[in-house]
Coordinates of C-alpha atoms and ligand atoms in Angstrom, one line a residue:
M195 CA 271.6 -40.7 48.9
N196 CA 273.8 -39.2 51.6
A197 CA 276.0 -36.1 51.1
K198 CA 279.1 -38.1 50.2
Q199 CA 277.3 -40.1 47.6
N200 CA 275.6 -37.0 46.2
M201 CA 279.0 -35.3 45.9
A202 CA 280.7 -38.3 44.2
Q203 CA 277.8 -38.6 41.7
F204 CA 277.9 -34.9 40.9
M205 CA 281.7 -34.9 40.5
S206 CA 281.8 -38.0 38.3
G207 CA 279.3 -36.5 36.0
L208 CA 281.3 -33.2 35.8
K209 CA 284.5 -35.1 35.0
R210 CA 282.8 -37.3 32.4
R211 CA 281.5 -34.2 30.6
N212 CA 284.7 -32.2 31.0
P213 CA 287.6 -34.8 30.8
S214 CA 291.1 -33.7 31.6
E215 CA 290.1 -30.2 32.8
K216 CA 291.7 -30.5 36.2
E217 CA 291.6 -26.9 37.2
F218 CA 287.9 -26.7 36.3
H219 CA 287.2 -29.9 38.4
Q220 CA 289.1 -28.4 41.3
A221 CA 287.2 -25.1 41.3
V222 CA 283.8 -26.8 41.0
H223 CA 284.6 -29.4 43.6
E224 CA 285.5 -26.6 46.1
V225 CA 282.1 -25.0 45.6
A226 CA 280.1 -28.2 45.4
F227 CA 281.5 -29.4 48.7
D228 CA 279.6 -26.5 50.4
I229 CA 276.7 -25.9 48.0
L230 CA 275.3 -29.4 47.5
P231 CA 274.6 -29.9 51.3
Y232 CA 273.2 -26.3 51.4
I233 CA 270.8 -27.1 48.5
E234 CA 269.9 -30.4 50.3
S235 CA 268.9 -28.5 53.4
N236 CA 267.0 -25.7 51.6
P237 CA 263.8 -27.1 49.8
K238 CA 263.5 -24.0 47.7
Y239 CA 266.7 -24.8 45.8
Q240 CA 266.0 -28.6 45.4
N241 CA 265.2 -30.3 42.1
A242 CA 266.3 -27.3 40.1
L243 CA 269.7 -28.7 39.0
L244 CA 271.2 -25.3 40.0
L245 CA 274.8 -26.4 40.4
E246 CA 274.7 -28.6 37.3
R247 CA 273.5 -25.5 35.3
L248 CA 276.0 -23.2 37.0
S249 CA 278.9 -25.5 36.1
E250 CA 277.9 -25.8 32.4
P251 CA 278.9 -22.5 30.9
D252 CA 276.2 -20.6 29.0
R253 CA 278.6 -20.8 26.0
V254 CA 282.3 -21.2 25.2
I255 CA 283.6 -19.3 22.2
S256 CA 286.9 -20.4 20.7
F257 CA 288.7 -18.9 17.7
R258 CA 291.9 -18.6 15.8
V259 CA 294.0 -15.4 16.2
C260 CA 296.5 -14.7 13.4
W261 CA 299.0 -11.9 13.5
V262 CA 302.3 -11.0 11.9
D263 CA 305.5 -10.7 14.0
D264 CA 308.2 -8.1 13.6
D265 CA 310.2 -10.4 11.3
G266 CA 307.2 -10.8 8.9
N267 CA 306.3 -14.3 10.1
I268 CA 302.7 -15.3 10.3
R269 CA 301.8 -16.5 13.8
A270 CA 298.6 -18.3 14.9
N271 CA 297.3 -18.5 18.5
R272 CA 294.1 -19.7 20.0
G273 CA 291.6 -17.3 21.7
H274 CA 288.6 -18.1 23.9
R275 CA 285.8 -16.5 25.9
V276 CA 283.9 -18.5 28.4
Q277 CA 280.5 -16.9 29.2
N278 CA 279.6 -18.8 32.3
N279 CA 276.4 -17.2 33.6
N280 CA 274.5 -13.9 33.2
A281 CA 271.7 -14.5 35.6
I282 CA 272.4 -11.3 37.6
G283 CA 274.0 -9.0 35.0
P284 CA 276.1 -8.8 31.8
Y285 CA 279.0 -11.3 31.6
K286 CA 282.0 -9.8 33.3
G287 CA 285.6 -11.0 33.8
G288 CA 289.1 -10.6 32.8
I289 CA 291.2 -11.6 29.8
R290 CA 294.4 -13.6 30.4
F291 CA 297.4 -13.8 28.0
H292 CA 299.8 -16.5 29.1
N293 CA 301.3 -19.5 27.4
S294 CA 299.6 -21.8 29.9
V295 CA 296.0 -20.6 29.0
N296 CA 293.6 -23.4 28.0
L297 CA 289.9 -24.1 28.4
S298 CA 290.3 -25.8 31.8
I299 CA 291.9 -22.7 33.2
L300 CA 289.4 -20.3 31.6
K301 CA 286.4 -22.4 32.6
F302 CA 287.6 -22.5 36.3
L303 CA 288.1 -18.7 36.2
A304 CA 284.7 -18.0 34.6
F305 CA 282.9 -20.3 37.1
E306 CA 284.7 -18.6 40.1
Q307 CA 283.9 -15.2 38.6
T308 CA 280.2 -15.9 38.7
F309 CA 280.3 -16.3 42.5
K310 CA 282.8 -13.5 43.0
N311 CA 280.8 -11.0 41.1
S312 CA 277.6 -12.0 43.0
L313 CA 279.5 -11.3 46.3
T314 CA 280.3 -7.8 45.2
G315 CA 276.6 -7.0 45.3
L316 CA 276.8 -5.4 41.9
P317 CA 274.9 -6.6 38.8
M318 CA 277.5 -8.6 37.0
G319 CA 277.5 -12.1 35.6
G320 CA 280.6 -14.3 35.2
A321 CA 283.0 -14.8 32.3
K322 CA 286.7 -15.1 31.5
G323 CA 288.7 -15.1 28.3
G324 CA 292.2 -15.2 27.0
S325 CA 294.8 -16.7 24.7
D326 CA 297.9 -18.8 24.9
F327 CA 299.7 -15.8 23.4
N328 CA 302.8 -15.0 25.5
P329 CA 303.4 -11.2 25.7
K330 CA 306.8 -11.7 27.2
G331 CA 309.6 -10.5 25.0
K332 CA 307.2 -9.2 22.3
S333 CA 307.5 -5.6 21.0
D334 CA 304.7 -3.1 21.5
G335 CA 303.8 -3.5 17.8
E336 CA 303.5 -7.2 18.1
V337 CA 301.3 -6.9 21.1
M338 CA 299.2 -4.3 19.3
R339 CA 298.7 -6.5 16.2
F340 CA 297.8 -9.5 18.4
C341 CA 295.3 -7.5 20.4
Q342 CA 293.7 -6.1 17.3
S343 CA 293.3 -9.5 15.7
F344 CA 292.0 -11.0 19.0
I345 CA 289.3 -8.3 19.2
T346 CA 288.4 -8.5 15.5
E347 CA 287.0 -11.9 16.3
L348 CA 285.8 -11.4 19.9
S349 CA 284.0 -8.1 19.1
R350 CA 281.1 -10.2 17.8
Y351 CA 280.3 -11.5 21.3
I352 CA 281.0 -8.6 23.6
G353 CA 279.4 -5.2 24.3
P354 CA 278.5 -2.9 27.3
D355 CA 275.2 -4.8 28.0
T356 CA 276.4 -8.2 26.9
D357 CA 279.9 -9.0 28.1
V358 CA 282.5 -6.6 29.5
P359 CA 286.1 -7.9 29.6
A360 CA 289.0 -6.5 31.7
G361 CA 292.6 -7.4 32.5
D362 CA 294.2 -10.4 34.2
I363 CA 297.6 -12.0 33.9
G364 CA 299.5 -10.5 31.0
V365 CA 296.7 -8.0 30.2
G366 CA 297.2 -4.5 31.7
A367 CA 296.8 -0.9 30.6
R368 CA 298.7 -1.3 27.3
E369 CA 296.6 -4.4 26.2
I370 CA 293.3 -2.9 27.3
G371 CA 294.1 0.3 25.3
Y372 CA 294.8 -1.7 22.1
M373 CA 291.7 -3.9 22.6
F374 CA 289.3 -1.1 23.4
G375 CA 290.7 1.0 20.5
Q376 CA 290.0 -1.8 18.1
M377 CA 286.5 -2.4 19.5
K378 CA 285.7 1.3 19.1
R379 CA 287.0 1.2 15.5
L380 CA 285.1 -1.9 14.5
T381 CA 281.7 -0.9 16.1
N382 CA 282.0 2.9 15.6
K383 CA 280.8 3.2 19.1
F384 CA 282.5 4.7 22.2
S385 CA 281.0 2.3 24.7
G386 CA 281.8 0.9 28.1
T387 CA 282.8 -2.5 26.6
F388 CA 286.0 -2.8 28.6
T389 CA 287.0 -1.9 32.2
G390 CA 290.5 -1.0 33.3
K391 CA 290.5 1.6 30.6
G392 CA 292.9 4.6 30.7
I393 CA 291.5 7.6 32.7
E394 CA 291.5 9.7 29.5
Y395 CA 289.1 7.3 27.8
G396 CA 286.5 6.3 30.3
G397 CA 288.5 4.5 32.9
S398 CA 287.9 4.7 36.6
L399 CA 290.2 6.0 39.3
I400 CA 291.6 3.3 41.6
R401 CA 290.7 0.4 39.2
N402 CA 294.4 -0.3 38.9
E403 CA 294.9 -0.5 42.7
A404 CA 291.5 -2.1 43.5
T405 CA 292.4 -5.8 43.6
G406 CA 295.5 -5.5 45.8
Y407 CA 294.0 -2.8 48.1
G408 CA 290.7 -4.8 48.3
A409 CA 292.6 -8.0 49.4
V410 CA 294.3 -6.0 52.2
Y411 CA 291.0 -4.5 53.3
M412 CA 289.6 -8.1 53.5
L413 CA 292.6 -9.0 55.6
E414 CA 292.1 -6.0 57.9
N415 CA 288.4 -7.0 58.4
M416 CA 289.4 -10.6 59.2
L417 CA 292.0 -9.5 61.7
L418 CA 289.7 -7.0 63.3
H419 CA 286.9 -9.6 63.6
H420 CA 289.5 -11.8 65.4
K421 CA 290.7 -9.0 67.6
Q422 CA 294.1 -8.8 65.9
E423 CA 295.8 -6.0 64.1
L424 CA 297.8 -5.6 60.9
E425 CA 300.5 -3.2 62.1
G426 CA 303.9 -4.8 62.5
K427 CA 302.9 -8.2 60.9
R428 CA 305.4 -9.8 58.6
I429 CA 303.8 -10.4 55.2
L430 CA 304.8 -12.9 52.5
I431 CA 303.6 -11.8 49.0
S432 CA 304.1 -13.8 45.8
G433 CA 303.9 -12.2 42.4
S434 CA 305.0 -8.7 41.4
G435 CA 302.2 -7.8 39.0
N436 CA 299.1 -5.7 39.3
V437 CA 297.6 -7.5 42.3
A438 CA 300.9 -8.1 44.2
I439 CA 302.2 -4.5 43.8
Y440 CA 299.0 -2.9 45.2
A441 CA 298.6 -5.4 47.9
A442 CA 302.1 -4.6 49.0
E443 CA 301.4 -0.9 48.7
K444 CA 298.3 -1.0 51.0
A445 CA 300.0 -3.4 53.5
I446 CA 302.9 -1.0 53.8
Q447 CA 300.7 2.0 54.2
L448 CA 298.9 0.2 57.0
G449 CA 302.1 -0.5 58.9
A450 CA 302.8 -4.1 58.0
K451 CA 306.2 -5.4 57.0
V452 CA 306.3 -6.9 53.5
I453 CA 309.3 -9.2 53.3
T454 CA 308.9 -11.2 50.0
M455 CA 307.8 -10.7 46.4
S456 CA 308.3 -12.9 43.4
D457 CA 307.9 -13.5 39.7
S458 CA 308.1 -16.6 37.5
S459 CA 311.9 -16.6 37.9
G460 CA 312.1 -16.8 41.7
Y461 CA 311.5 -14.6 44.8
I462 CA 313.3 -11.9 46.8
H463 CA 313.5 -11.9 50.6
D464 CA 314.2 -8.5 52.0
K465 CA 314.5 -9.0 55.8
E466 CA 314.4 -5.2 56.5
G467 CA 311.0 -5.0 54.7
I468 CA 310.0 -3.5 51.3
N469 CA 309.2 0.1 51.9
A470 CA 307.5 2.6 49.6
E471 CA 310.8 3.6 48.0
K472 CA 311.7 0.0 47.3
L473 CA 308.3 -0.8 46.0
A474 CA 308.6 2.1 43.5
L475 CA 311.6 0.3 42.1
I476 CA 309.7 -2.9 41.8
K477 CA 306.9 -1.0 39.9
D478 CA 309.5 0.4 37.6
L479 CA 311.2 -2.9 37.1
K480 CA 308.1 -5.0 36.5
V481 CA 305.5 -2.7 35.0
K482 CA 307.6 -0.2 33.0
R483 CA 310.7 -2.2 32.1
R484 CA 309.1 -5.7 32.1
A485 CA 312.4 -6.9 33.7
R486 CA 313.2 -9.7 36.2
I487 CA 312.6 -9.2 40.0
S488 CA 316.2 -10.3 40.7
E489 CA 317.3 -6.8 39.4
Y490 CA 316.1 -5.6 42.8
L491 CA 319.4 -6.8 44.2
N492 CA 321.3 -4.3 42.0
T493 CA 319.9 -1.5 44.2
F494 CA 318.8 -2.9 47.5
N495 CA 320.0 -5.6 50.0
A496 CA 318.0 -8.8 49.7
E497 CA 318.4 -12.5 49.0
F498 CA 317.1 -13.9 45.7
Y499 CA 316.0 -17.6 45.4
A500 CA 315.8 -18.7 41.8
D501 CA 312.9 -20.9 40.7
Q502 CA 311.4 -21.0 44.2
R503 CA 308.3 -19.6 45.9
P504 CA 308.4 -17.6 49.1
W505 CA 306.4 -19.9 51.4
H506 CA 309.3 -21.3 53.4
V507 CA 310.1 -17.9 54.8
P508 CA 308.7 -17.5 58.3
G509 CA 305.9 -14.9 58.3
D510 CA 302.6 -14.0 60.0
I511 CA 300.5 -13.6 56.8
A512 CA 300.6 -15.0 53.3
L513 CA 299.2 -13.1 50.3
P514 CA 299.6 -15.4 47.2
C515 CA 299.1 -12.9 44.3
A516 CA 300.7 -14.7 41.3
T517 CA 298.7 -17.6 39.9
Q518 CA 296.7 -20.8 40.5
N519 CA 298.0 -23.7 42.6
E520 CA 301.1 -21.8 43.7
I521 CA 300.7 -23.0 47.4
S522 CA 301.2 -26.8 47.4
I523 CA 300.4 -29.3 50.2
D524 CA 304.0 -29.0 51.5
D525 CA 303.9 -25.2 51.3
A526 CA 300.7 -25.1 53.3
K527 CA 302.2 -27.4 55.9
L528 CA 305.3 -25.3 56.2
L529 CA 303.3 -22.1 56.5
V530 CA 301.2 -23.6 59.4
K531 CA 304.4 -24.9 61.0
N532 CA 306.1 -21.5 60.8
G533 CA 303.1 -19.9 62.6
C534 CA 301.3 -18.2 59.7
K535 CA 298.0 -16.8 61.1
A536 CA 296.2 -15.8 57.9
V537 CA 296.2 -16.5 54.2
V538 CA 294.4 -14.1 51.9
E539 CA 294.2 -15.2 48.2
G540 CA 294.9 -12.2 45.9
A541 CA 295.4 -14.6 42.9
N542 CA 292.6 -16.9 41.7
M543 CA 292.7 -20.3 43.4
P544 CA 296.4 -20.1 44.4
T545 CA 296.0 -22.9 47.0
V546 CA 295.6 -26.5 46.1
K547 CA 292.6 -28.2 47.6
E548 CA 294.4 -30.2 50.3
G549 CA 296.3 -27.0 51.2
I550 CA 293.0 -25.3 52.1
D551 CA 292.1 -28.3 54.3
I552 CA 295.5 -27.9 56.1
F553 CA 294.8 -24.2 56.7
K554 CA 291.4 -25.1 58.1
E555 CA 292.7 -27.8 60.4
G556 CA 295.4 -25.4 61.6
Q557 CA 292.8 -22.8 62.3
V558 CA 294.5 -20.4 60.0
L559 CA 292.2 -17.6 58.9
F560 CA 291.7 -18.3 55.2
A561 CA 290.1 -15.9 52.7
P562 CA 289.3 -17.7 49.3
S563 CA 290.0 -15.8 46.1
K564 CA 286.4 -15.3 45.2
A565 CA 286.0 -13.1 48.3
A566 CA 289.5 -11.8 48.8
N567 CA 290.2 -10.5 45.3
A568 CA 286.7 -9.2 44.5
G569 CA 287.8 -5.6 44.9
G570 CA 289.1 -5.5 41.4
V571 CA 285.9 -6.6 39.6
A572 CA 283.9 -4.5 42.1
V573 CA 285.7 -1.3 40.9
S574 CA 285.2 -2.6 37.4
G575 CA 281.5 -2.6 38.2
L576 CA 281.8 1.0 39.4
E577 CA 283.6 1.8 36.1
M578 CA 280.6 0.4 34.2
S579 CA 278.2 2.6 36.3
Q580 CA 280.3 5.7 35.6
N581 CA 280.4 4.9 31.9
S582 CA 276.6 4.5 31.8
A583 CA 276.1 7.8 33.6
R584 CA 278.9 9.4 31.6
L585 CA 280.4 10.7 34.8
S586 CA 283.7 10.2 36.7
W587 CA 283.6 9.8 40.4
S588 CA 286.2 11.2 42.8
E589 CA 289.0 9.0 44.2
H590 CA 287.7 9.6 47.7
D591 CA 284.2 8.3 46.8
L592 CA 285.6 5.3 45.0
Q593 CA 287.9 4.4 47.9
E594 CA 284.9 4.6 50.3
H595 CA 282.9 2.3 47.9
L596 CA 285.7 -0.2 47.7
K597 CA 286.2 -0.3 51.5
K598 CA 282.5 -0.7 52.0
I599 CA 282.1 -3.5 49.4
M600 CA 285.0 -5.4 51.0
H601 CA 283.5 -4.9 54.4
N602 CA 280.2 -6.3 53.2
I603 CA 281.9 -9.3 51.6
H604 CA 283.6 -10.0 54.9
D605 CA 280.3 -9.8 56.7
K606 CA 278.5 -12.1 54.3
C607 CA 281.3 -14.7 54.7
V608 CA 281.0 -14.4 58.5
S609 CA 277.2 -14.7 58.5
H610 CA 277.1 -17.7 56.2
G611 CA 280.4 -19.3 57.3
T612 CA 280.6 -19.1 61.1
E613 CA 281.1 -22.5 62.6
K614 CA 281.7 -23.4 66.3
N615 CA 284.9 -21.5 66.9
Y616 CA 286.1 -20.9 63.4
V617 CA 285.0 -18.6 60.5
N618 CA 284.9 -20.8 57.4
Y619 CA 285.3 -18.0 54.9
S620 CA 285.2 -20.4 52.0
R621 CA 281.8 -21.8 52.9
G622 CA 280.6 -18.3 53.7
A623 CA 281.7 -17.0 50.3
N624 CA 280.3 -20.0 48.4
V625 CA 276.9 -19.8 50.1
A626 CA 276.5 -16.0 49.9
G627 CA 277.7 -15.9 46.3
F628 CA 275.3 -18.8 45.3
I629 CA 272.1 -17.4 46.9
K630 CA 271.8 -14.3 44.6
V631 CA 272.6 -16.2 41.4
A632 CA 270.4 -19.1 42.3
D633 CA 267.4 -16.9 43.2
A634 CA 267.7 -15.1 39.9
M635 CA 267.9 -18.4 38.0
L636 CA 264.8 -19.7 39.8
A637 CA 262.9 -16.6 38.8
Y638 CA 263.6 -17.3 35.1
G639 CA 262.2 -20.8 35.2
V640 CA 263.9 -23.4 33.1
I641 CA 266.4 -21.7 30.8
Ligands
LIG706 P1 300.1 -9.7 36.2 O1 300.3 -10.2 34.8 O2 300.1 -8.2 36.4 O3 301.2 -10.3 37.2 C1 301.3 -11.7 37.4 C2 302.4 -12.0 38.4 O4 302.4 -13.3 38.7 C3 303.8 -11.7 37.8 O5 304.7 -11.4 38.8 C4 304.2 -13.0 37.1 O6 305.6 -13.2 37.0 C5 303.6 -14.0 38.2 N1 303.2 -15.2 37.5 C6 302.3 -15.4 36.6 N2 302.2 -16.7 36.2 C7 303.0 -17.3 37.0 C8 303.4 -18.7 37.1 N3 302.8 -19.6 36.3 N4 304.4 -19.0 38.0 C9 305.0 -18.1 38.7 N5 304.7 -16.8 38.7 C10 303.7 -16.4 37.8 O7 298.7 -10.4 36.7 P2 297.8 -9.9 37.9 O8 298.6 -9.3 39.0 O9 296.7 -9.1 37.3 O10 297.1 -11.3 38.3 C11 297.7 -12.1 39.3 C12 296.6 -13.0 39.9 O11 295.5 -12.3 40.4 C13 296.0 -14.0 38.8 O12 295.6 -15.2 39.5 C14 294.7 -13.2 38.4 O13 293.7 -14.1 37.9 C15 294.3 -12.6 39.8 N6 293.4 -11.5 39.7 C16 293.7 -10.4 39.0 C17 292.9 -9.3 39.0 C18 293.1 -8.0 38.3 O14 292.4 -7.1 38.5 N7 294.2 -7.9 37.6 C19 291.6 -9.3 39.8 C20 291.4 -10.5 40.6 C21 292.3 -11.6 40.5 P3 306.3 -12.8 35.6 O15 306.3 -11.3 35.6 O16 307.6 -13.4 35.6 O17 305.4 -13.4 34.5
LIG707 O1 289.8 -12.3 38.3 C1 289.3 -11.1 38.3 O2 288.3 -10.8 39.1 C2 289.8 -10.2 37.3 N1 290.7 -10.5 36.6 C3 289.1 -8.8 37.1 C4 287.8 -8.9 36.3 C5 287.2 -7.6 36.0 O3 286.3 -7.7 35.2 O4 287.6 -6.6 36.5

């Protein structure tokens, strides 16, 4: 069988076993495209069904989450945890609360997480969880009751050496506090079961900043490797949540010019650049007040485009930091046409499959999410280490760890992804992420 037939057979089996899960198919396809030929050319990995096993989660847990809203109505949501693979460490990955959450999305995220966590070099397996609960417009009391009910069920399946959740879309410091509090109460143990905790109760410095900062460190490494620099570059950012805000903060600190940010209602274009003072307003708007990004225009000059994404604004670098599939084929074409030189994925799988091909054809430097946004889970791993040692490391030490981890991820991508005159960061990340997990799986025999 040639490589094309091998791929077609693998994907048809995956689709048959997981019908209608298009995001899951997309994520596995992207990895299989690089990994099946790699397995084919490395006898040690042959005949072990490694990718088939990696794309069949160890287990999927689904449960009902009932809670009472402020008007006394009973509400019912659905919760899930996908524990994809724990070959190299306890399951680890975020929890997402968003009305779009379904098993296809969580399975793609848990699959990706397995490779991402491997790339960090730290001992963490891959998982993801969440609910179709929509925190928008809910009171603190409603969010608390929902989180407590969610954890009452999930607590049976997680623990510091079993599965360690963290935040993701719709889950930030407030939600982690409620979930960790309920876990502590149910188990009567103060353990490191969550990361992204508050500093007062076992959290790590710079965890909040780590994903966005890490993505910009990845970008810096890529530019340096290609003899370019970040200073003065025009940056398009989508999103205005945890990842987007700290990607913007680091990019501004390093002298780049951030000209767009967005939320689910549209995007702002500030031609002068979003500086530290303007970003402070966005933090206040989006994190504290949970308001719309268009309110930026009440204080600063900018244009607001309702229900649109920022990709038709000419810029040098794109940092998609909102959600999956937010760069379409047409967006990718437009970015290349407008001279975009690098795309670094802060969000998970923000570029559609054909969009990635367009970037590669256009020789755009492209960092896939599993490499680019690994800084967040890396500092989560460091939070786990600090919890186990019952210590708190200094901000300086943690910053150095994060920089080093992103530097190492960049180098692994280069060493496994360098082609004739192009660094294929996707292939590099897929192969480097695969090797560690595959070697551990082989060591265990058939399980
Ligand atoms: P937040 O909830 O803090 O922010 C999400 C941002 O994206 C908000 O601006 C939100 O707009 C926007 N957004 C969410 N969904 C959509 C949508 N369907 N269409 C348009 N805009 C949308 O989440 P994070 O910043 O934590 O996560 C962003 C991305 O980064 C996700 O893909 C996540 O998986 C990934 N990621 C997160 C990590 C972390 O540590 N938090 C680590 C690694 C990756 P609005 O406010 O209007 O909802
Ligand atoms: O997608 C991700 O890497 C995250 N949401 C962070 C996971 C974590 O466990 O810190």
